[in-house]
Tab-separated table of C-alpha atoms and ligand atoms in Angstrom:
chain	number	residue	atom	x	y	z
T	1	MET	CA	3.199	-49.191	-115.557
T	2	ALA	CA	5.316	-49.794	-112.502
T	3	LYS	CA	3.540	-51.463	-109.642
T	4	PRO	CA	2.858	-49.075	-106.724
T	5	ASP	CA	4.892	-49.498	-103.586
T	6	PHE	CA	3.076	-51.563	-100.956
T	7	TYR	CA	3.855	-49.080	-98.197
T	8	ASP	CA	2.573	-46.189	-100.333
T	9	LEU	CA	-0.609	-48.124	-101.066
T	10	LEU	CA	-1.362	-48.489	-97.372
T	11	GLY	CA	-0.153	-44.976	-96.612
T	12	VAL	CA	2.392	-46.030	-93.996
T	13	SER	CA	6.120	-45.477	-93.642
T	14	ARG	CA	8.625	-48.292	-94.136
T	15	SER	CA	9.270	-48.252	-90.405
T	16	ALA	CA	5.589	-48.751	-89.502
T	17	SER	CA	4.854	-51.403	-86.896
T	18	ALA	CA	2.735	-54.476	-87.607
T	19	ASP	CA	-0.068	-52.821	-85.692
T	20	GLU	CA	0.143	-49.600	-87.683
T	21	ILE	CA	0.113	-51.571	-90.916
T	22	LYS	CA	-2.949	-53.497	-89.810
T	23	LYS	CA	-4.784	-50.325	-88.797
T	24	ALA	CA	-3.944	-48.604	-92.065
T	25	TYR	CA	-5.147	-51.629	-94.004
T	26	ARG	CA	-8.427	-51.824	-92.118
T	27	LYS	CA	-9.084	-48.149	-92.710
T	28	LYS	CA	-8.429	-48.443	-96.452
T	29	ALA	CA	-10.436	-51.647	-96.718
T	30	LYS	CA	-13.432	-50.040	-95.049
T	31	GLU	CA	-13.216	-47.091	-97.416
T	32	LEU	CA	-13.386	-49.524	-100.326
T	33	HIS	CA	-16.304	-51.494	-98.904
T	34	PRO	CA	-18.684	-52.366	-101.767
T	35	ASP	CA	-21.621	-50.756	-99.981
T	36	ARG	CA	-19.862	-47.427	-100.187
T	37	ASN	CA	-18.489	-47.776	-103.687
T	38	ALA	CA	-21.422	-48.629	-105.912
T	39	ASP	CA	-20.379	-45.793	-108.266
T	40	ASN	CA	-16.670	-46.442	-108.178
T	41	PRO	CA	-15.648	-48.911	-110.869
T	42	ASN	CA	-12.065	-48.901	-109.596
T	43	ALA	CA	-12.947	-49.961	-106.073
T	44	GLU	CA	-12.432	-53.623	-106.655
T	45	ALA	CA	-9.060	-53.107	-108.324
T	46	GLN	CA	-8.011	-50.798	-105.508
T	47	PHE	CA	-9.202	-53.248	-102.953
T	48	LYS	CA	-7.143	-55.962	-104.605
T	49	GLU	CA	-4.108	-53.707	-104.530
T	50	ILE	CA	-4.286	-52.827	-100.852
T	51	ASN	CA	-5.120	-56.406	-100.040
T	52	GLU	CA	-2.082	-57.634	-101.903
T	53	ALA	CA	0.010	-55.028	-100.104
T	54	TYR	CA	-1.318	-56.056	-96.724
T	55	ASP	CA	-0.930	-59.712	-97.542
T	56	ALA	CA	2.750	-59.089	-98.202
T	57	LEU	CA	3.397	-56.840	-95.196
T	58	LYS	CA	1.429	-58.599	-92.480
T	59	ASP	CA	3.706	-61.636	-92.516
T	60	PRO	CA	7.194	-60.923	-91.108
T	61	GLU	CA	8.962	-63.247	-93.557
T	62	ARG	CA	7.142	-61.909	-96.579
T	63	LYS	CA	7.673	-58.363	-95.370
T	64	ALA	CA	11.406	-58.946	-94.978
T	65	ALA	CA	11.545	-60.369	-98.491
T	66	TYR	CA	9.619	-57.416	-99.874
T	67	ASP	CA	11.847	-54.953	-98.033
T	68	ARG	CA	14.831	-56.616	-99.634
T	69	TYR	CA	13.682	-57.429	-103.166
T	70	GLY	CA	10.597	-55.298	-103.669
T	71	HIS	CA	7.918	-56.766	-105.899
T	72	ALA	CA	10.441	-59.181	-107.330
T	73	ALA	CA	10.128	-61.119	-104.092
T	74	PHE	CA	6.704	-62.385	-105.143
T	75	ASP	CA	6.690	-62.471	-108.949
T	76	GLY	CA	8.738	-65.606	-109.326
T	77	GLY	CA	11.677	-63.660	-110.743
T	78	VAL	CA	13.873	-64.367	-107.781
T	79	GLY	CA	15.322	-67.842	-107.592
T	80	ALA	CA	15.219	-69.784	-104.384
T	81	GLY	CA	18.954	-69.387	-103.930
T	82	GLN	CA	18.663	-65.633	-103.901
T	83	ARG	CA	15.948	-65.374	-101.359
T	84	GLY	CA	16.969	-64.011	-98.025
T	85	GLY	CA	17.438	-66.701	-95.447
T	86	GLY	CA	16.334	-69.403	-97.867
T	87	HIS	CA	12.711	-69.066	-96.918
T	88	PRO	CA	10.303	-71.431	-98.571
T	89	GLY	CA	8.726	-70.149	-101.747
T	90	PHE	CA	6.152	-67.446	-101.397
T	91	GLY	CA	3.987	-68.766	-104.136
T	92	GLY	CA	3.078	-67.282	-107.447
T	93	GLY	CA	1.923	-63.717	-107.166
T	94	ASN	CA	-1.474	-62.672	-105.957
T	95	GLY	CA	-3.205	-65.966	-105.575
T	96	ASP	CA	-6.930	-65.983	-105.055
T	97	PHE	CA	-7.750	-62.623	-103.683
T	98	ALA	CA	-10.915	-63.723	-101.955
T	99	SER	CA	-9.157	-66.399	-99.974
T	100	ALA	CA	-6.187	-64.157	-99.309
T	101	PHE	CA	-8.152	-61.782	-97.160
T	102	SER	CA	-10.763	-64.115	-95.823
T	103	ASP	CA	-9.050	-64.272	-92.459
T	104	VAL	CA	-9.520	-60.585	-91.837
T	105	PHE	CA	-12.695	-60.245	-93.803
T	106	GLU	CA	-15.067	-61.379	-91.085
T	107	ASP	CA	-13.377	-59.039	-88.706
T	108	LEU	CA	-13.829	-56.144	-91.102
T	109	PHE	CA	-17.247	-56.791	-92.556
T	110	GLY	CA	-18.785	-59.119	-90.046
T	111	ASP	CA	-22.138	-57.490	-90.661
T	112	PHE	CA	-22.527	-58.702	-94.194
T	113	VAL	CA	-20.741	-61.973	-93.780
T	114	GLY	CA	-23.292	-62.722	-91.074
T	115	GLY	CA	-25.500	-65.537	-92.223
T	116	ARG	CA	-25.619	-67.417	-88.949
T	117	GLY	CA	-28.503	-69.375	-87.592
T	118	GLY	CA	-29.055	-71.985	-90.268
T	119	GLY	CA	-31.787	-73.869	-88.463
T	120	GLY	CA	-30.428	-73.166	-85.017
T	121	ARG	CA	-27.151	-74.951	-85.585
T	122	SER	CA	-24.056	-73.445	-84.175
T	123	ARG	CA	-20.400	-74.247	-84.196
T	124	ALA	CA	-18.420	-75.779	-81.406
T	125	SER	CA	-17.525	-72.922	-79.126
T	126	ARG	CA	-15.888	-72.306	-75.788
T	127	GLY	CA	-18.131	-72.347	-72.729
T	128	SER	CA	-18.690	-69.192	-70.720
T	129	ASP	CA	-16.595	-68.240	-67.725
T	130	LEU	CA	-18.474	-68.365	-64.448
T	131	ARG	CA	-18.213	-66.277	-61.315
T	132	TYR	CA	-18.704	-67.584	-57.805
T	133	ASN	CA	-18.725	-65.193	-54.848
T	134	MET	CA	-17.162	-66.761	-51.788
T	135	ARG	CA	-17.265	-65.300	-48.318
T	136	VAL	CA	-14.509	-66.325	-45.923
T	137	THR	CA	-13.747	-65.328	-42.360
T	138	LEU	CA	-10.634	-63.376	-41.465
T	139	GLU	CA	-9.344	-66.474	-39.690
T	140	GLU	CA	-9.737	-68.488	-42.910
T	141	ALA	CA	-7.997	-65.747	-44.873
T	142	TYR	CA	-5.194	-65.932	-42.339
T	143	SER	CA	-4.629	-69.670	-42.387
T	144	GLY	CA	-5.938	-70.596	-45.821
T	145	THR	CA	-8.699	-73.131	-46.187
T	146	ARG	CA	-10.320	-75.665	-48.447
T	147	LYS	CA	-14.012	-75.345	-49.215
T	148	THR	CA	-16.468	-77.436	-51.112
T	149	ILE	CA	-18.814	-75.392	-53.255
T	150	ARG	CA	-21.877	-76.341	-55.251
T	151	VAL	CA	-21.879	-74.823	-58.696
T	152	PRO	CA	-24.920	-75.155	-60.953
T	153	ARG	CA	-23.546	-75.024	-64.466
T	154	LEU	CA	-23.857	-76.341	-67.970
T	155	SER	CA	-21.798	-79.522	-68.087
T	156	GLU	CA	-21.008	-82.040	-70.777
T	157	CYS	CA	-24.064	-84.151	-71.600
T	158	ASP	CA	-23.690	-87.711	-70.327
T	159	SER	CA	-25.838	-89.263	-73.041
T	160	CYS	CA	-23.763	-88.011	-75.960
T	161	ASN	CA	-20.482	-87.200	-74.196
T	162	GLY	CA	-20.772	-83.634	-75.366
T	163	SER	CA	-20.965	-84.393	-79.065
T	164	GLY	CA	-24.643	-83.458	-79.348
T	165	ALA	CA	-25.327	-86.587	-81.440
T	166	GLU	CA	-27.773	-89.264	-80.330
T	167	GLY	CA	-26.070	-92.230	-78.715
T	168	GLY	CA	-22.702	-90.532	-78.860
T	169	ALA	CA	-22.460	-91.040	-82.633
T	170	GLU	CA	-19.735	-89.022	-84.250
T	171	PRO	CA	-20.889	-85.954	-86.164
T	172	VAL	CA	-20.603	-86.253	-89.927
T	173	THR	CA	-18.926	-83.958	-92.423
T	174	CYS	CA	-21.176	-81.122	-93.506
T	175	PRO	CA	-22.430	-81.763	-97.047
T	176	THR	CA	-22.815	-78.052	-97.872
T	177	CYS	CA	-19.214	-77.055	-97.320
T	178	SER	CA	-17.568	-80.478	-97.390
T	179	GLY	CA	-16.165	-79.821	-93.948
T	180	MET	CA	-14.517	-76.482	-94.770
T	181	GLY	CA	-16.910	-74.521	-92.578
T	182	LYS	CA	-17.023	-71.814	-95.246
T	183	VAL	CA	-18.709	-71.336	-98.571
T	184	ARG	CA	-17.954	-68.982	-101.439
T	185	ALA	CA	-20.592	-66.383	-102.164
T	186	GLN	CA	-20.964	-63.555	-104.631
T	187	GLN	CA	-21.350	-60.196	-102.929
T	188	GLY	CA	-21.581	-57.372	-105.439
T	189	PHE	CA	-18.357	-57.643	-107.423
T	190	PHE	CA	-16.633	-59.551	-104.662
T	191	THR	CA	-16.332	-63.240	-104.303
T	192	VAL	CA	-16.255	-63.710	-100.577
T	193	GLU	CA	-15.982	-66.624	-98.262
T	194	ARG	CA	-18.661	-66.759	-95.673
T	195	THR	CA	-19.482	-69.011	-92.782
T	196	CYS	CA	-21.308	-72.109	-93.934
T	197	PRO	CA	-25.014	-71.641	-93.137
T	198	THR	CA	-25.610	-75.364	-92.686
T	199	CYS	CA	-23.022	-76.144	-90.054
T	200	GLY	CA	-22.382	-72.645	-88.745
T	201	GLY	CA	-18.693	-72.987	-89.551
T	202	ALA	CA	-18.128	-76.178	-87.583
T	203	GLY	CA	-17.590	-78.243	-90.744
T	204	GLN	CA	-19.607	-81.022	-89.169
T	205	ILE	CA	-23.252	-81.620	-88.558
T	206	VAL	CA	-25.128	-83.900	-86.233
T	207	LYS	CA	-27.544	-86.194	-88.037
T	208	ASN	CA	-29.639	-87.205	-85.038
T	209	PRO	CA	-29.437	-84.648	-82.269
T	210	CYS	CA	-29.119	-86.095	-78.767
T	211	LYS	CA	-32.556	-86.198	-77.104
T	212	ALA	CA	-31.193	-85.484	-73.642
T	213	CYS	CA	-29.527	-82.187	-74.540
T	214	GLY	CA	-31.278	-81.246	-77.783
T	215	GLY	CA	-28.007	-81.459	-79.673
T	216	ALA	CA	-26.167	-78.811	-77.671
T	217	GLY	CA	-23.860	-81.372	-76.093
T	218	ARG	CA	-24.344	-79.963	-72.616
T	219	MET	CA	-26.920	-79.759	-69.879
T	220	GLU	CA	-27.512	-78.058	-66.524
T	221	LYS	CA	-25.890	-79.959	-63.682
T	222	GLU	CA	-24.734	-79.170	-60.188
T	223	ALA	CA	-21.071	-79.749	-59.541
T	224	ASN	CA	-19.375	-80.143	-56.177
T	225	LEU	CA	-15.956	-78.595	-56.340
T	226	SER	CA	-13.234	-78.520	-53.755
T	227	VAL	CA	-11.581	-75.114	-53.788
T	228	ASN	CA	-8.273	-74.316	-52.200
T	229	ILE	CA	-8.266	-70.813	-50.704
T	230	PRO	CA	-4.665	-69.786	-50.121
T	231	ALA	CA	-3.591	-67.927	-46.984
T	232	GLY	CA	-3.487	-64.160	-47.420
T	233	VAL	CA	-6.534	-63.659	-49.646
T	234	GLU	CA	-8.303	-60.323	-49.450
T	235	THR	CA	-11.654	-59.011	-50.551
T	236	GLY	CA	-11.319	-58.769	-54.337
T	237	THR	CA	-8.860	-61.652	-54.705
T	238	ARG	CA	-9.782	-63.792	-57.714
T	239	ILE	CA	-8.986	-67.474	-57.909
T	240	ARG	CA	-9.225	-69.063	-61.336
T	241	LEU	CA	-10.255	-72.687	-61.711
T	242	SER	CA	-9.244	-73.500	-65.236
T	243	GLY	CA	-11.842	-75.455	-67.227
T	244	GLU	CA	-14.398	-75.445	-64.398
T	245	GLY	CA	-16.751	-72.989	-66.085
T	246	GLU	CA	-19.510	-73.851	-68.514
T	247	ALA	CA	-18.915	-76.780	-70.837
T	248	GLY	CA	-18.283	-75.793	-74.448
T	249	LEU	CA	-20.996	-76.035	-77.046
T	250	ARG	CA	-20.822	-79.238	-79.120
T	251	GLY	CA	-17.615	-80.411	-77.565
T	252	GLY	CA	-15.902	-77.005	-77.494
T	253	PRO	CA	-13.491	-76.257	-74.631
T	254	ALA	CA	-14.945	-75.412	-71.227
T	255	GLY	CA	-14.769	-71.914	-69.759
T	256	ASP	CA	-13.110	-71.062	-66.467
T	257	LEU	CA	-14.594	-70.577	-63.033
T	258	TYR	CA	-13.526	-67.496	-61.104
T	259	ILE	CA	-13.867	-67.462	-57.347
T	260	PHE	CA	-14.264	-63.890	-56.107
T	261	VAL	CA	-13.242	-63.734	-52.474
T	262	ASN	CA	-14.975	-61.542	-49.934
T	263	VAL	CA	-13.436	-61.479	-46.466
T	264	ALA	CA	-15.998	-60.840	-43.738
T	265	GLU	CA	-15.600	-58.070	-41.151
T	266	HIS	CA	-14.104	-59.278	-37.907
T	267	ALA	CA	-15.388	-58.388	-34.444
T	268	LEU	CA	-11.926	-57.695	-33.044
T	269	PHE	CA	-9.551	-57.012	-35.915
T	270	LYS	CA	-9.509	-54.449	-38.668
T	271	ARG	CA	-7.332	-55.173	-41.642
T	272	ASP	CA	-5.320	-53.040	-44.014
T	273	ALA	CA	-3.519	-55.299	-46.504
T	274	MET	CA	-1.158	-57.321	-44.296
T	275	THR	CA	-1.538	-55.160	-41.177
T	276	LEU	CA	-4.077	-55.937	-38.479
T	277	PHE	CA	-5.395	-53.367	-36.006
T	278	CYS	CA	-6.872	-54.123	-32.622
T	279	ARG	CA	-8.151	-51.725	-29.956
T	280	VAL	CA	-7.369	-52.970	-26.472
T	281	PRO	CA	-9.120	-51.483	-23.445
T	282	VAL	CA	-6.915	-50.644	-20.474
T	283	SER	CA	-7.934	-49.250	-17.097
T	284	VAL	CA	-6.978	-45.735	-16.022
T	285	ALA	CA	-4.878	-47.175	-13.204
T	286	ARG	CA	-3.010	-49.624	-15.497
T	287	ALA	CA	-2.381	-46.926	-18.081
T	288	ALA	CA	-1.076	-44.566	-15.402
T	289	LEU	CA	1.022	-47.083	-13.510
T	290	GLY	CA	2.164	-49.198	-16.442
T	291	GLY	CA	2.084	-52.977	-16.662
T	292	GLU	CA	0.980	-55.567	-19.153
T	293	VAL	CA	-2.144	-56.338	-21.124
T	294	GLU	CA	-3.071	-59.551	-22.819
T	295	VAL	CA	-4.223	-59.235	-26.429
T	296	PRO	CA	-5.843	-61.758	-28.767
T	297	THR	CA	-4.067	-62.701	-31.999
T	298	ILE	CA	-5.637	-63.817	-35.290
T	299	ASP	CA	-4.079	-67.278	-35.025
T	300	GLY	CA	-6.279	-67.871	-31.959
T	301	GLY	CA	-3.479	-67.321	-29.463
T	302	ARG	CA	-2.646	-64.513	-27.057
T	303	SER	CA	0.244	-62.141	-26.714
T	304	ARG	CA	1.297	-60.076	-23.738
T	305	VAL	CA	2.076	-56.469	-24.416
T	306	LYS	CA	3.937	-54.110	-22.108
T	307	VAL	CA	2.044	-50.909	-21.323
T	308	PRO	CA	4.472	-48.109	-20.417
T	309	ALA	CA	3.558	-46.027	-17.356
T	310	GLY	CA	1.674	-42.879	-18.302
T	311	SER	CA	0.245	-44.267	-21.556
T	312	GLN	CA	-2.480	-42.100	-23.062
T	313	SER	CA	-5.529	-43.396	-24.880
T	314	GLY	CA	-4.722	-43.955	-28.560
T	315	ARG	CA	-1.132	-45.011	-27.959
T	316	GLN	CA	-0.083	-47.621	-30.501
T	317	MET	CA	2.194	-50.579	-30.041
T	318	ARG	CA	3.455	-52.923	-32.728
T	319	LEU	CA	3.503	-56.696	-32.542
T	320	ARG	CA	5.866	-57.813	-35.280
T	321	GLY	CA	4.779	-60.709	-37.485
T	322	LYS	CA	1.334	-61.017	-35.916
T	323	GLY	CA	-0.487	-59.634	-38.952
T	324	MET	CA	-1.749	-61.326	-42.114
T	325	PRO	CA	0.412	-63.555	-44.326
T	326	ALA	CA	1.470	-62.465	-47.800
T	327	LEU	CA	-0.681	-64.028	-50.533
T	328	ARG	CA	1.471	-66.618	-52.318
T	329	GLY	CA	4.526	-65.165	-50.671
T	330	ALA	CA	6.573	-65.400	-47.534
T	331	GLY	CA	6.273	-63.550	-44.256
T	332	HIS	CA	3.579	-61.877	-42.239
T	333	GLY	CA	2.560	-58.289	-41.608
T	334	ASP	CA	2.432	-56.708	-38.166
T	335	MET	CA	-0.359	-56.181	-35.711
T	336	LEU	CA	-0.918	-52.697	-34.345
T	337	ILE	CA	-2.451	-52.424	-30.908
T	338	GLU	CA	-4.166	-49.228	-29.924
T	339	LEU	CA	-4.772	-48.585	-26.244
T	340	ALA	CA	-8.224	-47.397	-25.244
T	341	VAL	CA	-8.060	-46.028	-21.705
T	342	GLU	CA	-11.399	-46.612	-20.072
T	343	THR	CA	-13.032	-44.345	-17.536
T	344	PRO	CA	-14.254	-46.536	-14.669
T	345	VAL	CA	-18.020	-46.760	-14.178
T	346	ASN	CA	-20.398	-48.245	-11.568
T	347	LEU	CA	-18.133	-47.198	-8.732
T	348	THR	CA	-18.502	-48.461	-5.174
T	349	ALA	CA	-18.504	-45.958	-2.312
T	350	ARG	CA	-14.938	-46.946	-1.505
T	351	GLN	CA	-13.770	-46.413	-5.095
T	352	LYS	CA	-15.432	-42.987	-5.143
T	353	GLU	CA	-13.754	-42.096	-1.887
T	354	LEU	CA	-10.348	-43.101	-3.249
T	355	LEU	CA	-10.871	-41.201	-6.500
T	356	GLU	CA	-11.933	-38.062	-4.629
T	357	GLU	CA	-8.779	-38.343	-2.605
T	358	PHE	CA	-6.757	-39.020	-5.739
T	359	GLU	CA	-8.174	-35.912	-7.427
T	360	LYS	CA	-7.429	-33.771	-4.376
T	361	LEU	CA	-3.850	-35.021	-4.312
T	362	SER	CA	-3.502	-34.440	-8.058
T	363	VAL	CA	-4.432	-30.775	-7.746
T	364	GLU	CA	-2.174	-30.276	-4.747
T	365	ASN	CA	0.643	-32.232	-6.330
T	366	ASN	CA	0.757	-30.378	-9.611
T	367	PRO	CA	-1.989	-27.830	-10.259
T	368	GLU	CA	-0.762	-27.068	-13.774
T	369	ALA	CA	0.211	-30.580	-14.705
T	370	SER	CA	-1.829	-30.635	-17.868
T	371	SER	CA	-0.733	-28.439	-20.677
T	372	PHE	CA	-4.394	-28.046	-21.581
T	373	PHE	CA	-5.139	-26.304	-18.261
T	374	THR	CA	-2.119	-24.075	-18.781
T	375	LYS	CA	-3.492	-23.112	-22.184
T	376	VAL	CA	-6.980	-22.495	-20.798
T	377	LYS	CA	-5.533	-20.264	-18.062
T	378	GLY	CA	-3.588	-18.340	-20.719
T	379	PHE	CA	-6.767	-18.002	-22.779
T	380	TRP	CA	-8.722	-16.545	-19.821
T	381	ASP	CA	-5.840	-14.255	-18.877
T	382	GLY	CA	-5.805	-12.987	-22.473
T	383	MET	CA	-9.544	-12.254	-22.350
T	384	LYS	CA	-9.069	-10.146	-19.206
T	385	GLY	CA	-6.220	-8.161	-20.731
O	1	ZN	ZN1	-26.500	-84.961	-75.331
O	2	ZN	ZN1	-20.877	-76.626	-93.571
């Protein structure tokens, strides 16, 4: 009987992507899971078939060879000279089917491969990432700053240098799996590889666990870290400090530390990305007559801004380049100044006298000066009509 086509077995087209092939394989493999196929005597054979198909198609070189020569690419019938691109030999046929799919097996059937927790041992693993919330002022966000932070974290144990073994002794090869980290086990009609229960997959065990850390290779310590906060950070900016997270378990790599920046509200300035806003009070007389106001800037300096005669409250003026810097870039945003015309209060008798006179002159000078009064007059006239 002719061998079925690998693409047909997985139910994908010849143009399927690597991802599509993987998905199709997973789906088929789950369907053939031994737990679901107690009554199906062909399940194992079918599983072997789809596994062989996937094994051939998941690897780009093997796939190319299969596309070119079909099954002949793997049955030893094609001499080395005929193989496309002179790739190294693909090995004789199916090989050991259990080992062939072991790399995806845990991913697929992690539930029954399980078998962790052999006496609390665990493999070397990467430490967790940590988060540190840092509050900075707007001035610090403007200029950039360097801060020292105290981070309580799990660090490498000093007594054993992270190995977890007493006195820093090197761990020894696991006797159960001879250092492979995996053992063969019978599971229904499958021979599967599973994580070694003695060493948890690490391939090594610690004979005498370190007393200081209980064999974990790490312990709680407080670290002082100097953190560079670049100019231009905003609330929500994340800064990654590679390898400054938790130490790995049993000498595994450390995690990362993420600084989450929170920029505090400022008494004078509001911020929108690189633009700063500032409301500047101006007297009625100054707004009417025109002149200059002095405004604060985020760099701690001052700028003088021209106020045109007749400026109304809410008028905005732009100060170029006086806003926030770009994060890890060049240039600055602008600062927008909004005039707030202030009604004078706590008047002296003389001021009142002058304002009364001013009002009288205003009415005489131009009784319909304000378009609002014109509109109101029109409104009342309309009511009468
Ligand atoms: Zn230790
Ligand atoms: Zn082992």
